[in-house]
Amino acid sequence: MKRIQDATSVNETFILLKERLRNTVPEAELYYKAELAYEINRIKKEKNAVILGHNYMEPALYHSIPDHVGDSLGLSRISAESRADRIVFCGVRFMAETAKILNPDRMVLLPARVAGCSLAASITAEDVRNLKARYPGVPVVTYINTYADVKAETDVCCTSSNAVDIVNKLDEDVVICLPDEFLARNVARETGKKVIMKSDGLNGNGKEDSMIVWDGKCEVHEKFTVSDIESVRRQFPDTVVMAHPECPPEVVEASDYSGSTTAMVDFVASSESKRFLLLTECSMSDNIQAENPDKEMLGLCSVRCPHMNEITLEDTLVCLQEDKYQIEIEESIRLKAKKSLDRMLEMS
Ligand code: 13P
Ligand code: SF4
C-alpha cells in the first residue's frame, strides 16, 4: 500500500487516510486533516526535514506525516542516524531534547512551546547532585523522560524498553534509579533488587542488591488501577491486558504483558488473541486499531497525556513554515548529557 507521506495531492492523501482510518476518525474530519498533512509533507521535502512521531500521536497525525514512528529508544536511535537538515519531533520536549543532544548541528524543532512531562518535571539537576553527594560512587541510571541538565548528572540513561537490561548489566550492587518510582519498582521486581526510597536512610554504599529511587510519577499511568483490570475482565473475559512499565507495580503484575510502547504495538500485531486492553495513552489504542482491523482494542480514554496532546497537525505545519520552536541546549550540558545517552545506546 502506498505511504500517505508519498501522496502527490490532497485528494490522494485523503483517499489513503480514509482507507487507513475509516473506523477510527470520522470521515467529516479527514479531508481537513488531509489538507494539513499534504502541506506538511510538501514543506518537509522542500526543507529537507525528517519528522519523528511518538506512538502516542493522534491517529491522523501518526498515520500521515512521520517518516518514522516508535518509542523513546527507537526514535533516539533514528535521530542519532539522521542526515536531515531539520528534525521535527512530534512528541514531548524531553524527546526533542534527546534528538538535539545527539544532533547538535541540526535544527531540532518541537511543534509546541511547552509539551512537558510530569516525570521530567519531578526532578532537577540539583536533586541528582544532592543524591550523588549522599551516596558517593553509586551509579546513577536515569529514565530518558528527563531534561538535559538531569541527564548531564547521570551515568547512563534508560528507557522503558531497556531499563531492566541496563540495571542488570551494571556491576555495582546498589544503583540510583531516577525519577520514576513505579518504573523503578517494576525494574526492582524483575531484577530482584530491593527498593530504597529517597527518604529512607541508607548510609553510603549499601552492600545488598538495591535501588535508590525517586518519587516521580507519570500523571497518566499512575491513574490505572487493578480494579480497572478486574472490571474489564468481568465484562470481556477474553481480554489480554497490557500495561506500560510506568503503571503502578500491582497493575503491571495483574496484567498479561508489560513493555515499551513499541513492544506493545508489536505484541498485538503478532498475537493470536482478538481483544486487548491497553493501559497507556489512549491514542495508541486507536493507532493500533487502525493497523489491526481484525482485533478489538479497549482503552480507558478518560486518562490522557495533556503534553502529548499538545502536538497537532496545525502546529506542526506552523513549526515547519516558521522553524519554531527550536530546541537549544547549552554545550557543556549537552556534552555531559550525551555521554549518558551514548552509554545507553552502547549497552542496549
Ligand atoms: P516509551 O519509551 O515506551 O515510548 O514511553 C515513553 C513515554 O513517555 C510513556 O509514557
Ligand atoms: Fe510523560 Fe506520562 Fe505523558 Fe509519557 S504519558 S509523556 S511519561 S506525562
Short mmCIF file of C-alpha atoms in Angstrom, two decimals, residues 193-336:
data_model
loop_
_atom_site.label_atom_id
_atom_site.label_comp_id
_atom_site.label_asym_id
_atom_site.label_seq_id
_atom_site.Cartn_x
_atom_site.Cartn_y
_atom_site.Cartn_z
CA LYS A 193 16.64 -5.74 43.83
CA LYS A 194 15.31 -4.07 46.98
CA VAL A 195 13.84 -0.54 46.66
CA ILE A 196 15.10 2.28 48.88
CA MET A 197 13.02 5.48 48.73
CA LYS A 198 14.76 8.87 48.71
CA SER A 199 13.61 9.46 52.30
CA ASP A 200 14.99 6.11 53.62
CA GLY A 201 18.26 6.21 55.47
CA LEU A 202 20.81 4.06 53.62
CA ASN A 203 24.24 5.32 54.53
CA GLY A 204 26.94 5.26 51.91
CA ASN A 205 27.22 2.23 49.64
CA GLY A 206 24.89 -0.47 50.98
CA LYS A 207 26.16 -3.98 50.35
CA GLU A 208 22.79 -5.52 49.49
CA ASP A 209 21.33 -5.51 45.95
CA SER A 210 19.20 -2.40 45.99
CA MET A 211 17.93 0.59 44.03
CA ILE A 212 17.64 4.08 45.46
CA VAL A 213 14.55 5.57 43.83
CA TRP A 214 12.84 8.97 43.46
CA ASP A 215 9.10 9.57 43.87
CA GLY A 216 8.30 10.91 40.37
CA LYS A 217 5.16 9.60 38.69
CA CYS A 218 3.65 9.69 35.23
CA GLU A 219 0.37 11.57 35.67
CA VAL A 220 -1.30 9.25 33.13
CA HIS A 221 -0.10 5.79 34.16
CA GLU A 222 -0.38 6.37 37.92
CA LYS A 223 -4.19 6.56 37.50
CA PHE A 224 -4.70 2.99 36.25
CA THR A 225 -5.82 0.53 38.92
CA VAL A 226 -6.21 -3.20 39.45
CA SER A 227 -9.96 -2.66 39.71
CA ASP A 228 -9.93 -1.20 36.16
CA ILE A 229 -8.45 -4.51 35.01
CA GLU A 230 -10.91 -6.59 37.03
CA SER A 231 -13.86 -4.65 35.72
CA VAL A 232 -12.81 -5.06 32.06
CA ARG A 233 -12.10 -8.77 32.62
CA ARG A 234 -15.57 -9.24 34.14
CA GLN A 235 -17.15 -7.66 31.06
CA PHE A 236 -14.82 -9.26 28.47
CA PRO A 237 -13.15 -12.36 30.00
CA ASP A 238 -11.01 -12.99 26.89
CA THR A 239 -9.23 -9.60 27.11
CA VAL A 240 -5.42 -9.58 27.04
CA VAL A 241 -4.30 -6.77 29.36
CA MET A 242 -1.17 -4.78 28.53
CA ALA A 243 0.35 -2.18 30.87
CA HIS A 244 3.22 0.25 30.32
CA PRO A 245 6.00 -0.11 32.96
CA GLU A 246 5.18 3.41 34.22
CA CYS A 247 1.98 1.90 35.74
CA PRO A 248 1.90 1.01 39.47
CA PRO A 249 3.59 -2.38 40.13
CA GLU A 250 0.34 -4.04 41.24
CA VAL A 251 -1.23 -3.04 37.89
CA VAL A 252 1.74 -4.43 35.94
CA GLU A 253 1.54 -7.62 37.99
CA ALA A 254 -2.19 -8.02 37.30
CA SER A 255 -1.61 -7.57 33.54
CA ASP A 256 -0.74 -10.20 30.95
CA TYR A 257 2.03 -8.20 29.27
CA SER A 258 4.15 -5.14 30.02
CA GLY A 259 6.57 -3.40 27.69
CA SER A 260 7.52 -0.16 25.98
CA THR A 261 5.00 1.45 23.65
CA THR A 262 6.59 -0.19 20.58
CA ALA A 263 6.80 -3.56 22.37
CA MET A 264 3.03 -3.35 22.94
CA VAL A 265 2.37 -2.38 19.30
CA ASP A 266 4.40 -5.44 18.19
CA PHE A 267 2.76 -7.69 20.77
CA VAL A 268 -0.75 -7.01 19.41
CA ALA A 269 0.39 -7.44 15.81
CA SER A 270 1.90 -10.87 16.50
CA SER A 271 -0.73 -12.16 18.96
CA GLU A 272 -3.43 -14.69 18.08
CA SER A 273 -5.77 -13.06 20.63
CA LYS A 274 -8.57 -10.82 19.43
CA ARG A 275 -9.28 -8.36 22.26
CA PHE A 276 -6.80 -6.18 24.17
CA LEU A 277 -6.94 -3.60 26.96
CA LEU A 278 -4.16 -1.06 26.67
CA LEU A 279 -3.20 0.74 29.89
CA THR A 280 -1.35 3.69 28.40
CA GLU A 281 -2.18 6.90 26.47
CA CYS A 282 -5.40 6.24 24.60
CA SER A 283 -4.33 7.47 21.14
CA MET A 284 -2.11 4.43 20.92
CA SER A 285 -5.17 2.15 21.07
CA ASP A 286 -6.60 3.99 18.07
CA ASN A 287 -3.30 3.74 16.18
CA ILE A 288 -3.03 0.00 16.83
CA GLN A 289 -6.71 -0.47 15.97
CA ALA A 290 -6.22 1.22 12.59
CA GLU A 291 -3.35 -1.14 11.78
CA ASN A 292 -5.06 -4.28 13.07
CA PRO A 293 -8.69 -4.07 11.90
CA ASP A 294 -9.29 -7.73 12.85
CA LYS A 295 -8.54 -7.00 16.55
CA GLU A 296 -10.53 -5.07 19.13
CA MET A 297 -8.66 -2.51 21.21
CA LEU A 298 -10.09 -1.29 24.51
CA GLY A 299 -8.64 1.85 26.08
CA LEU A 300 -9.51 3.85 29.19
CA CYS A 301 -9.72 7.19 27.44
CA SER A 302 -10.61 9.42 30.38
CA VAL A 303 -6.88 9.31 31.22
CA ARG A 304 -4.96 11.29 28.58
CA CYS A 305 -1.48 12.77 28.35
CA PRO A 306 -2.08 16.54 28.07
CA HIS A 307 1.53 17.05 26.96
CA MET A 308 1.50 14.62 24.04
CA ASN A 309 -1.88 16.02 23.07
CA GLU A 310 -0.36 19.47 22.60
CA ILE A 311 1.14 18.23 19.32
CA THR A 312 -1.30 18.80 16.46
CA LEU A 313 -1.18 18.81 12.66
CA GLU A 314 -1.97 22.55 12.74
CA ASP A 315 1.02 23.36 14.95
CA THR A 316 3.32 21.00 13.06
CA LEU A 317 2.54 22.94 9.88
CA VAL A 318 3.39 26.26 11.57
CA CYS A 319 6.50 24.63 13.07
CA LEU A 320 7.78 23.73 9.60
CA GLN A 321 6.74 27.02 7.99
CA GLU A 322 8.34 29.20 10.68
CA ASP A 323 11.10 26.93 12.03
CA LYS A 324 9.69 27.00 15.55
CA TYR A 325 10.12 26.01 18.34
CA GLN A 326 13.86 25.39 18.10
CA ILE A 327 15.49 23.31 20.84
CA GLU A 328 18.71 24.80 22.23
CA ILE A 329 20.95 23.19 24.86
CA GLU A 330 23.99 24.76 26.45
CA GLU A 331 27.08 22.99 25.05
CA SER A 332 28.67 22.00 28.39
CA ILE A 333 25.38 20.37 29.49
CA ARG A 334 24.85 18.76 26.09
CA LEU A 335 28.29 17.11 26.12
CA LYS A 336 27.72 15.61 29.58
#
